[in-house]
mmCIF file of C-alpha atoms (C1' of nucleotides) and ligand atoms in Angstrom:
data_model
loop_
_atom_site.group_PDB
_atom_site.id
_atom_site.type_symbol
_atom_site.label_atom_id
_atom_site.label_comp_id
_atom_site.label_asym_id
_atom_site.label_seq_id
_atom_site.Cartn_x
_atom_site.Cartn_y
_atom_site.Cartn_z
ATOM 1 C CA MET A 770 -0.429 -0.222 -0.344
ATOM 2 C CA GLU A 771 1.824 3.322 -1.547
ATOM 3 C CA SER A 772 -0.067 5.595 1.070
ATOM 4 C CA GLN A 773 1.705 5.013 3.483
ATOM 5 C CA ASP A 774 4.581 6.890 2.328
ATOM 6 C CA LEU A 775 2.429 9.407 0.793
ATOM 7 C CA ARG A 776 1.053 9.790 4.914
ATOM 8 C CA LYS A 777 4.585 8.863 5.658
ATOM 9 C CA ALA A 778 5.805 12.419 3.496
ATOM 10 C CA GLY A 779 3.224 14.059 5.212
ATOM 11 C CA LEU A 780 0.643 14.231 2.284
ATOM 12 C CA LYS A 781 -2.745 13.591 1.459
ATOM 13 C CA VAL A 782 -3.336 10.461 0.339
ATOM 14 C CA THR A 783 -4.747 11.332 -3.831
ATOM 15 C CA LEU A 784 -5.319 10.814 -6.904
ATOM 16 C CA PRO A 785 -2.991 12.307 -8.723
ATOM 17 C CA ARG A 786 -0.821 11.201 -6.354
ATOM 18 C CA LEU A 787 -1.699 7.674 -6.630
ATOM 19 C CA LYS A 788 -1.352 7.642 -9.420
ATOM 20 C CA VAL A 789 2.234 9.660 -10.409
ATOM 21 C CA LEU A 790 3.142 6.776 -8.229
ATOM 22 C CA GLU A 791 1.680 4.185 -10.202
ATOM 23 C CA ILE A 792 2.803 5.282 -13.504
ATOM 24 C CA LEU A 793 6.502 5.440 -11.867
ATOM 25 C CA GLU A 794 6.455 2.823 -10.513
ATOM 26 C CA LYS A 795 4.412 -0.193 -13.294
ATOM 27 C CA THR A 796 6.795 1.800 -16.693
ATOM 28 C CA GLU A 797 9.337 -0.323 -17.801
ATOM 29 C CA GLN A 798 12.130 2.467 -18.924
ATOM 30 C CA ARG A 799 12.638 3.970 -15.434
ATOM 31 C CA HIS A 800 13.289 7.537 -16.700
ATOM 32 C CA MET A 801 10.613 9.231 -17.051
ATOM 33 C CA SER A 802 9.299 13.700 -17.643
ATOM 34 C CA ALA A 803 7.387 15.498 -17.358
ATOM 35 C CA GLU A 804 5.409 15.071 -20.120
ATOM 36 C CA ASP A 805 5.862 11.090 -20.423
ATOM 37 C CA VAL A 806 3.893 10.954 -17.258
ATOM 38 C CA TYR A 807 1.013 13.327 -18.314
ATOM 39 C CA LYS A 808 0.756 10.900 -21.772
ATOM 40 C CA SER A 809 0.665 7.865 -19.627
ATOM 41 C CA LEU A 810 -2.130 9.588 -17.443
ATOM 42 C CA LEU A 811 -4.296 10.127 -20.178
ATOM 43 C CA GLU A 812 -3.815 6.678 -21.562
ATOM 44 C CA MET A 813 -4.759 5.309 -18.748
ATOM 45 C CA GLY A 814 -7.796 8.041 -18.955
ATOM 46 C CA GLU A 815 -7.021 9.847 -16.383
ATOM 47 C CA GLU A 816 -7.784 13.748 -16.608
ATOM 48 C CA ILE A 817 -4.449 14.836 -14.530
ATOM 49 C CA GLY A 818 -2.956 17.887 -15.066
ATOM 50 C CA LEU A 819 0.639 18.989 -16.193
ATOM 51 C CA ALA A 820 1.325 21.260 -13.559
ATOM 52 C CA THR A 821 -0.415 18.782 -10.738
ATOM 53 C CA VAL A 822 2.217 16.258 -12.624
ATOM 54 C CA TYR A 823 4.793 19.120 -11.710
ATOM 55 C CA ARG A 824 4.147 19.878 -8.296
ATOM 56 C CA VAL A 825 3.547 16.197 -7.333
ATOM 57 C CA LEU A 826 6.981 15.125 -9.440
ATOM 58 C CA THR A 827 8.275 17.634 -7.114
ATOM 59 C CA GLN A 828 7.587 17.109 -3.677
ATOM 60 C CA PHE A 829 7.938 13.457 -4.464
ATOM 61 C CA GLU A 830 11.134 14.538 -4.917
ATOM 62 C CA ASP A 831 11.412 16.787 -1.264
ATOM 63 C CA ALA A 832 9.782 13.476 0.036
ATOM 64 C CA GLY A 833 12.385 11.244 -1.663
ATOM 65 C CA LEU A 834 10.287 8.841 -2.658
ATOM 66 C CA VAL A 835 11.691 10.266 -6.839
ATOM 67 C CA ALA A 836 14.944 11.600 -8.411
ATOM 68 C CA ARG A 837 15.516 14.549 -11.045
ATOM 69 C CA LEU A 838 17.973 14.799 -13.305
ATOM 70 C CA SER A 839 18.840 17.866 -15.025
ATOM 71 C CA ILE A 840 19.699 16.358 -18.908
ATOM 72 C CA ASP A 841 21.781 18.627 -21.010
ATOM 73 C CA GLY A 842 20.484 22.343 -21.237
ATOM 74 C CA GLY A 843 16.235 20.861 -22.179
ATOM 75 C CA HIS A 844 13.744 19.142 -20.011
ATOM 76 C CA ALA A 845 14.075 17.613 -16.291
ATOM 77 C CA VAL A 846 13.657 13.359 -15.934
ATOM 78 C CA PHE A 847 12.680 12.088 -12.924
ATOM 79 C CA GLU A 848 12.476 8.209 -11.771
ATOM 80 C CA LEU A 849 12.214 6.557 -9.053
ATOM 81 C CA GLU A 850 14.411 6.683 -5.479
ATOM 82 C CA ASP A 851 15.410 3.295 -4.736
ATOM 83 C CA GLY A 852 18.451 4.709 -2.697
ATOM 84 C CA ILE A 853 20.499 3.020 -4.605
ATOM 85 C CA HIS A 854 23.012 5.665 -6.120
ATOM 86 C CA HIS A 855 23.761 4.961 -9.866
ATOM 87 C CA ASP A 856 25.063 7.868 -12.561
ATOM 88 C CA HIS A 857 23.901 8.062 -16.305
ATOM 89 C CA LEU A 858 24.936 7.168 -20.004
ATOM 90 C CA LEU A 859 22.427 9.451 -22.352
ATOM 91 C CA CYS A 860 22.308 8.034 -25.930
ATOM 92 C CA VAL A 861 22.236 11.102 -27.760
ATOM 93 C CA ARG A 862 20.599 9.587 -30.506
ATOM 94 C CA CYS A 863 17.365 7.916 -29.473
ATOM 95 C CA ASN A 864 16.968 9.740 -25.891
ATOM 96 C CA ARG A 865 17.460 6.229 -24.540
ATOM 97 C CA ILE A 866 19.096 6.176 -20.469
ATOM 98 C CA GLU A 867 21.197 3.181 -18.966
ATOM 99 C CA GLU A 868 22.741 3.370 -15.516
ATOM 100 C CA PHE A 869 26.139 2.782 -14.113
ATOM 101 C CA THR A 870 28.134 2.349 -11.029
ATOM 102 C CA ASP A 871 31.937 2.688 -10.373
ATOM 103 C CA ASP A 872 32.516 3.632 -6.869
ATOM 104 C CA VAL A 873 36.476 4.244 -7.957
ATOM 105 C CA ILE A 874 34.710 7.165 -9.522
ATOM 106 C CA GLU A 875 32.725 7.839 -5.921
ATOM 107 C CA GLU A 876 35.686 8.310 -4.483
ATOM 108 C CA ARG A 877 37.787 9.582 -6.761
ATOM 109 C CA GLN A 878 34.770 12.459 -6.843
ATOM 110 C CA ARG A 879 35.270 12.871 -2.873
ATOM 111 C CA ALA A 880 39.326 13.340 -2.770
ATOM 112 C CA ILE A 881 39.050 16.492 -5.491
ATOM 113 C CA ALA A 882 36.454 17.953 -3.606
ATOM 114 C CA LYS A 883 38.233 17.170 -0.008
ATOM 115 C CA GLN A 884 40.969 18.967 -1.755
ATOM 116 C CA LYS A 885 39.746 21.859 -2.973
ATOM 117 C CA GLY A 886 38.413 22.489 0.493
ATOM 118 C CA PHE A 887 34.374 22.197 -0.932
ATOM 119 C CA GLN A 888 31.558 20.403 1.009
ATOM 120 C CA MET A 889 30.460 17.730 -1.064
ATOM 121 C CA THR A 890 26.233 18.213 -1.051
ATOM 122 C CA ASP A 891 26.023 16.313 -4.273
ATOM 123 C CA HIS A 892 27.562 15.447 -8.016
ATOM 124 C CA ALA A 893 26.172 14.957 -11.365
ATOM 125 C CA LEU A 894 27.560 12.252 -13.772
ATOM 126 C CA TYR A 895 26.705 12.399 -16.912
ATOM 127 C CA ILE A 896 27.697 10.289 -20.246
ATOM 128 C CA TYR A 897 27.174 11.412 -23.597
ATOM 129 C CA GLY A 898 26.881 8.871 -26.118
ATOM 130 C CA ILE A 899 25.114 6.674 -29.103
ATOM 131 C CA CYS A 900 24.250 3.447 -27.230
ATOM 132 C CA THR A 901 24.801 -0.084 -29.152
ATOM 133 C CA GLU A 902 21.354 0.484 -30.907
ATOM 134 C CA CYS A 903 22.002 3.795 -32.458
ATOM 135 C CA GLN A 904 25.348 2.926 -34.442
ATOM 136 C CA MET B 491 45.595 40.610 -33.084
ATOM 137 C CA GLU B 492 42.397 37.937 -32.876
ATOM 138 C CA SER B 493 40.086 39.805 -35.614
ATOM 139 C CA GLN B 494 42.151 36.195 -37.275
ATOM 140 C CA ASP B 495 41.073 34.013 -34.180
ATOM 141 C CA LEU B 496 37.659 35.754 -36.099
ATOM 142 C CA ARG B 497 38.094 35.375 -39.295
ATOM 143 C CA LYS B 498 39.774 31.313 -39.229
ATOM 144 C CA ALA B 499 36.174 30.650 -38.427
ATOM 145 C CA GLY B 500 35.113 32.148 -41.017
ATOM 146 C CA LEU B 501 33.553 35.578 -39.151
ATOM 147 C CA LYS B 502 33.674 38.874 -41.015
ATOM 148 C CA VAL B 503 35.387 40.925 -38.317
ATOM 149 C CA THR B 504 32.643 42.474 -36.445
ATOM 150 C CA LEU B 505 32.313 45.119 -32.840
ATOM 151 C CA PRO B 506 30.395 42.895 -30.633
ATOM 152 C CA ARG B 507 32.334 39.517 -31.467
ATOM 153 C CA LEU B 508 35.278 42.044 -30.755
ATOM 154 C CA LYS B 509 34.171 43.102 -27.497
ATOM 155 C CA VAL B 510 32.526 39.383 -26.814
ATOM 156 C CA LEU B 511 35.856 37.692 -27.076
ATOM 157 C CA GLU B 512 38.156 40.638 -25.186
ATOM 158 C CA ILE B 513 35.607 40.558 -22.359
ATOM 159 C CA LEU B 514 35.981 36.935 -21.854
ATOM 160 C CA GLU B 515 39.697 37.973 -22.050
ATOM 161 C CA LYS B 516 39.256 40.013 -18.879
ATOM 162 C CA THR B 517 37.498 38.356 -17.447
ATOM 163 C CA GLU B 518 38.648 37.168 -13.813
ATOM 164 C CA GLN B 519 35.172 34.287 -13.175
ATOM 165 C CA ARG B 520 36.478 32.255 -16.532
ATOM 166 C CA HIS B 521 32.919 31.693 -15.457
ATOM 167 C CA MET B 522 29.977 33.608 -17.777
ATOM 168 C CA SER B 523 26.654 33.592 -17.888
ATOM 169 C CA ALA B 524 25.357 35.844 -21.197
ATOM 170 C CA GLU B 525 23.714 37.604 -18.956
ATOM 171 C CA ASP B 526 27.318 38.482 -17.231
ATOM 172 C CA VAL B 527 28.331 39.184 -20.708
ATOM 173 C CA TYR B 528 25.633 41.893 -21.944
ATOM 174 C CA LYS B 529 25.688 43.427 -18.382
ATOM 175 C CA SER B 530 29.047 43.996 -18.820
ATOM 176 C CA LEU B 531 29.251 45.192 -22.214
ATOM 177 C CA LEU B 532 26.483 48.078 -21.082
ATOM 178 C CA GLU B 533 29.142 49.041 -17.825
ATOM 179 C CA MET B 534 31.994 49.758 -21.339
ATOM 180 C CA GLY B 535 29.179 51.454 -22.659
ATOM 181 C CA GLU B 536 28.740 48.902 -25.758
ATOM 182 C CA GLU B 537 25.176 48.823 -26.999
ATOM 183 C CA ILE B 538 25.052 45.417 -27.947
ATOM 184 C CA GLY B 539 21.312 43.241 -27.774
ATOM 185 C CA LEU B 540 21.297 40.312 -25.792
ATOM 186 C CA ALA B 541 19.844 37.668 -28.955
ATOM 187 C CA THR B 542 24.101 39.445 -30.326
ATOM 188 C CA VAL B 543 25.110 38.014 -27.195
ATOM 189 C CA TYR B 544 24.361 35.260 -27.441
ATOM 190 C CA ARG B 545 24.593 34.562 -31.077
ATOM 191 C CA VAL B 546 28.332 35.095 -31.158
ATOM 192 C CA LEU B 547 27.644 32.947 -27.717
ATOM 193 C CA THR B 548 27.191 29.724 -30.298
ATOM 194 C CA GLN B 549 29.120 31.178 -32.841
ATOM 195 C CA PHE B 550 31.871 30.541 -30.821
ATOM 196 C CA GLU B 551 31.202 27.555 -28.865
ATOM 197 C CA ASP B 552 30.857 26.468 -32.254
ATOM 198 C CA ALA B 553 33.801 27.327 -34.042
ATOM 199 C CA GLY B 554 35.857 25.655 -30.642
ATOM 200 C CA LEU B 555 36.633 28.768 -29.279
ATOM 201 C CA VAL B 556 34.665 29.181 -26.520
ATOM 202 C CA ALA B 557 32.934 26.278 -24.447
ATOM 203 C CA ARG B 558 29.793 26.083 -22.751
ATOM 204 C CA LEU B 559 28.679 24.288 -19.715
ATOM 205 C CA SER B 560 24.398 24.134 -19.097
ATOM 206 C CA ILE B 561 23.807 23.563 -14.736
ATOM 207 C CA ASP B 562 21.825 22.047 -13.267
ATOM 208 C CA GLY B 563 18.651 23.283 -14.264
ATOM 209 C CA GLY B 564 19.085 26.155 -14.887
ATOM 210 C CA HIS B 565 21.674 28.631 -17.102
ATOM 211 C CA ALA B 566 24.678 28.385 -19.369
ATOM 212 C CA VAL B 567 28.043 29.121 -18.656
ATOM 213 C CA PHE B 568 30.501 29.987 -21.032
ATOM 214 C CA GLU B 569 34.188 30.177 -20.974
ATOM 215 C CA LEU B 570 37.191 30.681 -23.292
ATOM 216 C CA GLU B 571 38.480 27.291 -24.821
ATOM 217 C CA ASP B 572 41.822 26.476 -24.362
ATOM 218 C CA GLY B 573 41.598 23.185 -24.932
ATOM 219 C CA ILE B 574 42.779 21.666 -21.386
ATOM 220 C CA HIS B 575 39.764 19.669 -20.314
ATOM 221 C CA HIS B 576 38.412 19.333 -17.059
ATOM 222 C CA ASP B 577 35.828 19.195 -14.795
ATOM 223 C CA HIS B 578 34.219 21.723 -12.336
ATOM 224 C CA LEU B 579 33.636 22.467 -8.449
ATOM 225 C CA LEU B 580 29.980 24.273 -8.191
ATOM 226 C CA CYS B 581 29.649 26.224 -4.525
ATOM 227 C CA VAL B 582 25.331 26.521 -3.562
ATOM 228 C CA ARG B 583 26.176 29.410 -1.791
ATOM 229 C CA CYS B 584 28.337 31.704 -4.031
ATOM 230 C CA ASN B 585 28.447 30.141 -8.076
ATOM 231 C CA ARG B 586 32.028 29.852 -7.331
ATOM 232 C CA ILE B 587 33.274 27.871 -10.251
ATOM 233 C CA GLU B 588 36.292 26.105 -9.551
ATOM 234 C CA GLU B 589 37.741 24.169 -11.788
ATOM 235 C CA PHE B 590 39.579 20.594 -12.020
ATOM 236 C CA THR B 591 40.510 16.983 -14.252
ATOM 237 C CA ASP B 592 41.421 14.058 -13.247
ATOM 238 C CA ASP B 593 43.220 11.249 -15.317
ATOM 239 C CA VAL B 594 41.213 8.879 -13.287
ATOM 240 C CA ILE B 595 37.971 9.555 -13.375
ATOM 241 C CA GLU B 596 37.912 10.425 -17.339
ATOM 242 C CA GLU B 597 39.694 6.749 -18.167
ATOM 243 C CA ARG B 598 36.785 5.409 -16.105
ATOM 244 C CA GLN B 599 34.466 6.871 -17.412
ATOM 245 C CA ARG B 600 35.756 6.269 -21.538
ATOM 246 C CA ALA B 601 35.555 2.116 -19.461
ATOM 247 C CA ILE B 602 32.346 2.719 -18.653
ATOM 248 C CA ALA B 603 31.197 3.931 -22.287
ATOM 249 C CA LYS B 604 32.985 0.844 -23.305
ATOM 250 C CA GLN B 605 31.429 -1.624 -21.314
ATOM 251 C CA LYS B 606 28.010 -1.094 -22.190
ATOM 252 C CA GLY B 607 28.325 -0.210 -25.464
ATOM 253 C CA PHE B 608 28.652 3.589 -25.759
ATOM 254 C CA GLN B 609 30.140 5.274 -28.482
ATOM 255 C CA MET B 610 31.663 8.145 -25.717
ATOM 256 C CA THR B 611 30.928 11.553 -26.818
ATOM 257 C CA ASP B 612 31.099 13.416 -23.974
ATOM 258 C CA HIS B 613 30.295 13.912 -20.513
ATOM 259 C CA ALA B 614 29.255 15.804 -17.861
ATOM 260 C CA LEU B 615 30.393 15.840 -14.729
ATOM 261 C CA TYR B 616 29.550 18.749 -12.164
ATOM 262 C CA ILE B 617 30.944 18.474 -7.772
ATOM 263 C CA TYR B 618 27.989 19.847 -6.124
ATOM 264 C CA GLY B 619 28.961 21.717 -3.020
ATOM 265 C CA ILE B 620 30.077 24.788 -0.556
ATOM 266 C CA CYS B 621 33.715 26.255 -1.172
ATOM 267 C CA THR B 622 35.930 27.133 2.067
ATOM 268 C CA GLU B 623 34.297 30.673 2.332
ATOM 269 C CA CYS B 624 31.352 29.868 1.850
ATOM 270 C CA GLN B 625 31.555 26.923 4.103
ATOM 271 C "C1'" DC C 186 32.217 52.502 -54.857
ATOM 272 C "C1'" DT C 187 29.529 48.696 -55.532
ATOM 273 C "C1'" DA C 188 27.175 44.245 -54.881
ATOM 274 C "C1'" DT C 189 26.010 41.487 -52.048
ATOM 275 C "C1'" DA C 190 25.819 38.637 -47.867
ATOM 276 C "C1'" DA C 191 26.182 38.596 -43.173
ATOM 277 C "C1'" DA C 192 25.242 40.911 -38.794
ATOM 278 C "C1'" DT C 193 22.773 43.487 -35.716
ATOM 279 C "C1'" DG C 194 19.038 44.996 -32.970
ATOM 280 C "C1'" DA C 195 14.117 44.994 -31.163
ATOM 281 C "C1'" DG C 196 10.438 42.182 -30.544
ATOM 282 C "C1'" DA C 197 8.694 37.654 -30.861
ATOM 283 C "C1'" DA C 198 7.989 33.485 -29.733
ATOM 284 C "C1'" DG C 199 9.991 29.696 -27.908
ATOM 285 C "C1'" DG C 200 9.878 25.089 -24.415
ATOM 286 C "C1'" DG C 201 10.184 23.385 -19.696
ATOM 287 C "C1'" DT C 202 8.584 25.578 -15.537
ATOM 288 C "C1'" DT C 203 6.843 26.859 -11.891
ATOM 289 C "C1'" DT C 204 2.735 30.816 -10.406
ATOM 290 C "C1'" DT C 205 -1.735 32.077 -9.278
ATOM 291 C "C1'" DC C 206 -5.914 31.835 -7.480
ATOM 292 C "C1'" DA C 207 -11.142 30.058 -7.672
ATOM 293 C "C1'" DT C 208 -12.304 25.922 -6.969
ATOM 294 C "C1'" DT C 209 -12.807 20.994 -4.515
ATOM 295 C "C1'" DT C 210 -11.530 17.811 -1.900
ATOM 296 C "C1'" DA C 211 -9.091 14.570 1.826
ATOM 297 C "C1'" DA C 212 -8.439 14.103 6.606
ATOM 298 C "C1'" DT C 213 -9.605 15.834 11.310
ATOM 299 C "C1'" DA C 214 -13.007 17.083 14.663
ATOM 300 C "C1'" DT C 215 -17.712 17.524 15.950
ATOM 301 C "C1'" DA D 1378 -22.271 10.792 9.673
ATOM 302 C "C1'" DT D 1379 -21.660 16.520 9.419
ATOM 303 C "C1'" DA D 1380 -19.002 20.234 10.029
ATOM 304 C "C1'" DT D 1381 -14.652 21.777 10.009
ATOM 305 C "C1'" DT D 1382 -10.213 23.335 7.470
ATOM 306 C "C1'" DA D 1383 -6.042 22.709 5.320
ATOM 307 C "C1'" DA D 1384 -4.876 21.315 2.018
ATOM 308 C "C1'" DA D 1385 -4.653 19.079 -3.555
ATOM 309 C "C1'" DT D 1386 -6.431 20.301 -7.702
ATOM 310 C "C1'" DG D 1387 -7.177 22.606 -12.903
ATOM 311 C "C1'" DA D 1388 -6.799 25.922 -16.148
ATOM 312 C "C1'" DA D 1389 -4.411 29.643 -17.344
ATOM 313 C "C1'" DA D 1390 -1.303 33.120 -17.390
ATOM 314 C "C1'" DA D 1391 3.258 34.494 -15.563
ATOM 315 C "C1'" DC D 1392 8.184 33.136 -15.506
ATOM 316 C "C1'" DC D 1393 13.317 32.610 -17.332
ATOM 317 C "C1'" DC D 1394 16.356 31.659 -20.647
ATOM 318 C "C1'" DT D 1395 16.944 31.003 -24.816
ATOM 319 C "C1'" DT D 1396 16.193 31.044 -30.083
ATOM 320 C "C1'" DC D 1397 14.194 33.320 -33.531
ATOM 321 C "C1'" DT D 1398 12.171 37.189 -37.817
ATOM 322 C "C1'" DC D 1399 12.660 40.769 -39.781
ATOM 323 C "C1'" DA D 1400 13.430 45.392 -40.952
ATOM 324 C "C1'" DT D 1401 17.417 47.148 -40.524
ATOM 325 C "C1'" DT D 1402 23.075 47.922 -41.113
ATOM 326 C "C1'" DT D 1403 27.740 47.531 -41.721
ATOM 327 C "C1'" DA D 1404 31.927 43.988 -43.387
ATOM 328 C "C1'" DT D 1405 33.778 42.600 -46.744
ATOM 329 C "C1'" DA D 1406 34.899 41.506 -52.056
ATOM 330 C "C1'" DG D 1407 34.829 42.800 -56.786
HETATM 331 MN MN1 LIG E 782 18.634 6.445 -13.375
HETATM 332 MN MN1 LIG E 783 35.531 25.517 -16.619
HETATM 333 ZN ZN1 LIG E 784 20.680 5.079 -28.947
HETATM 334 ZN ZN1 LIG E 785 30.865 28.847 -2.208
#
DNA sequence: CTATAAATGAGAAGGGTTTTCATTTAATAT
DNA sequence: ATATTAAATGAAAACCCTTCTCATTTATAG
């Protein structure tokens, strides 16, 4: 029952929120833009406004239920937060997104931040390229 | 004479282009938004339109004279292209930008792209944090 | 000096996202 | 169940950064 997740986050249990969660759980792309979520809702026959989708996604982000990626120049994509940190490879042709984790890179980042006197709060690493399908 | 750089790039030598180059060369921040450049021009008494600033910066980027960073969600910043690849640390409080290079990370990125079958075209690595001044 | 292709400025338009505000709804207290 | 109240919603307007349009100006080649 994901109603609990919402209540835990101090959010009322509403149809838009339940449906957005449901979509994020069921999608196989895993990474969806607000527009993608909005269109999925329409396909399900749920008439939920785009503004609400943005609001809900932002609240989910604040609640730690969802992670937001800000892709180069353009729109954001959202994914269910699974607690396992990872970074992304993006295909510049088809927009496919793949995930990876690399402990060596993570460690080097910490070292660099330390060396520069920065208290690291976050980082973003995107590898752009052409995926196997698109070559 | 930076007129040569312009001609080499197939660009006419115009006052807006010379002035934008001059500003990028003289700034001590090294990383400037289009708005920053525009304001500097005004301070110099040059009435050059913001649209022209954007156009010129984009042309410089295409010509390899300037590099563009797309910072998280928001606006872009530009810097003179020095040919030496580097990544960035960004202070989330004061927006200070520092640079770093890390061969280990660069190599790991190549390995990850290869392993995932991606032809890497580019990458973006931003470390966010609180700089020494701001802690 | 002329011709011409390129560059400019001003403002409109664009795309993604956020805000506003009147209306509806979920949660809580009767 | 019902009334109360704070929160959530939808639709449209506003926003922000950036690009485009188009009439006018300018750099460059002949
Ligand atoms: Mn992911
Ligand atoms: Mn830099
Ligand atoms: Zn692809
Ligand atoms: Zn700082």
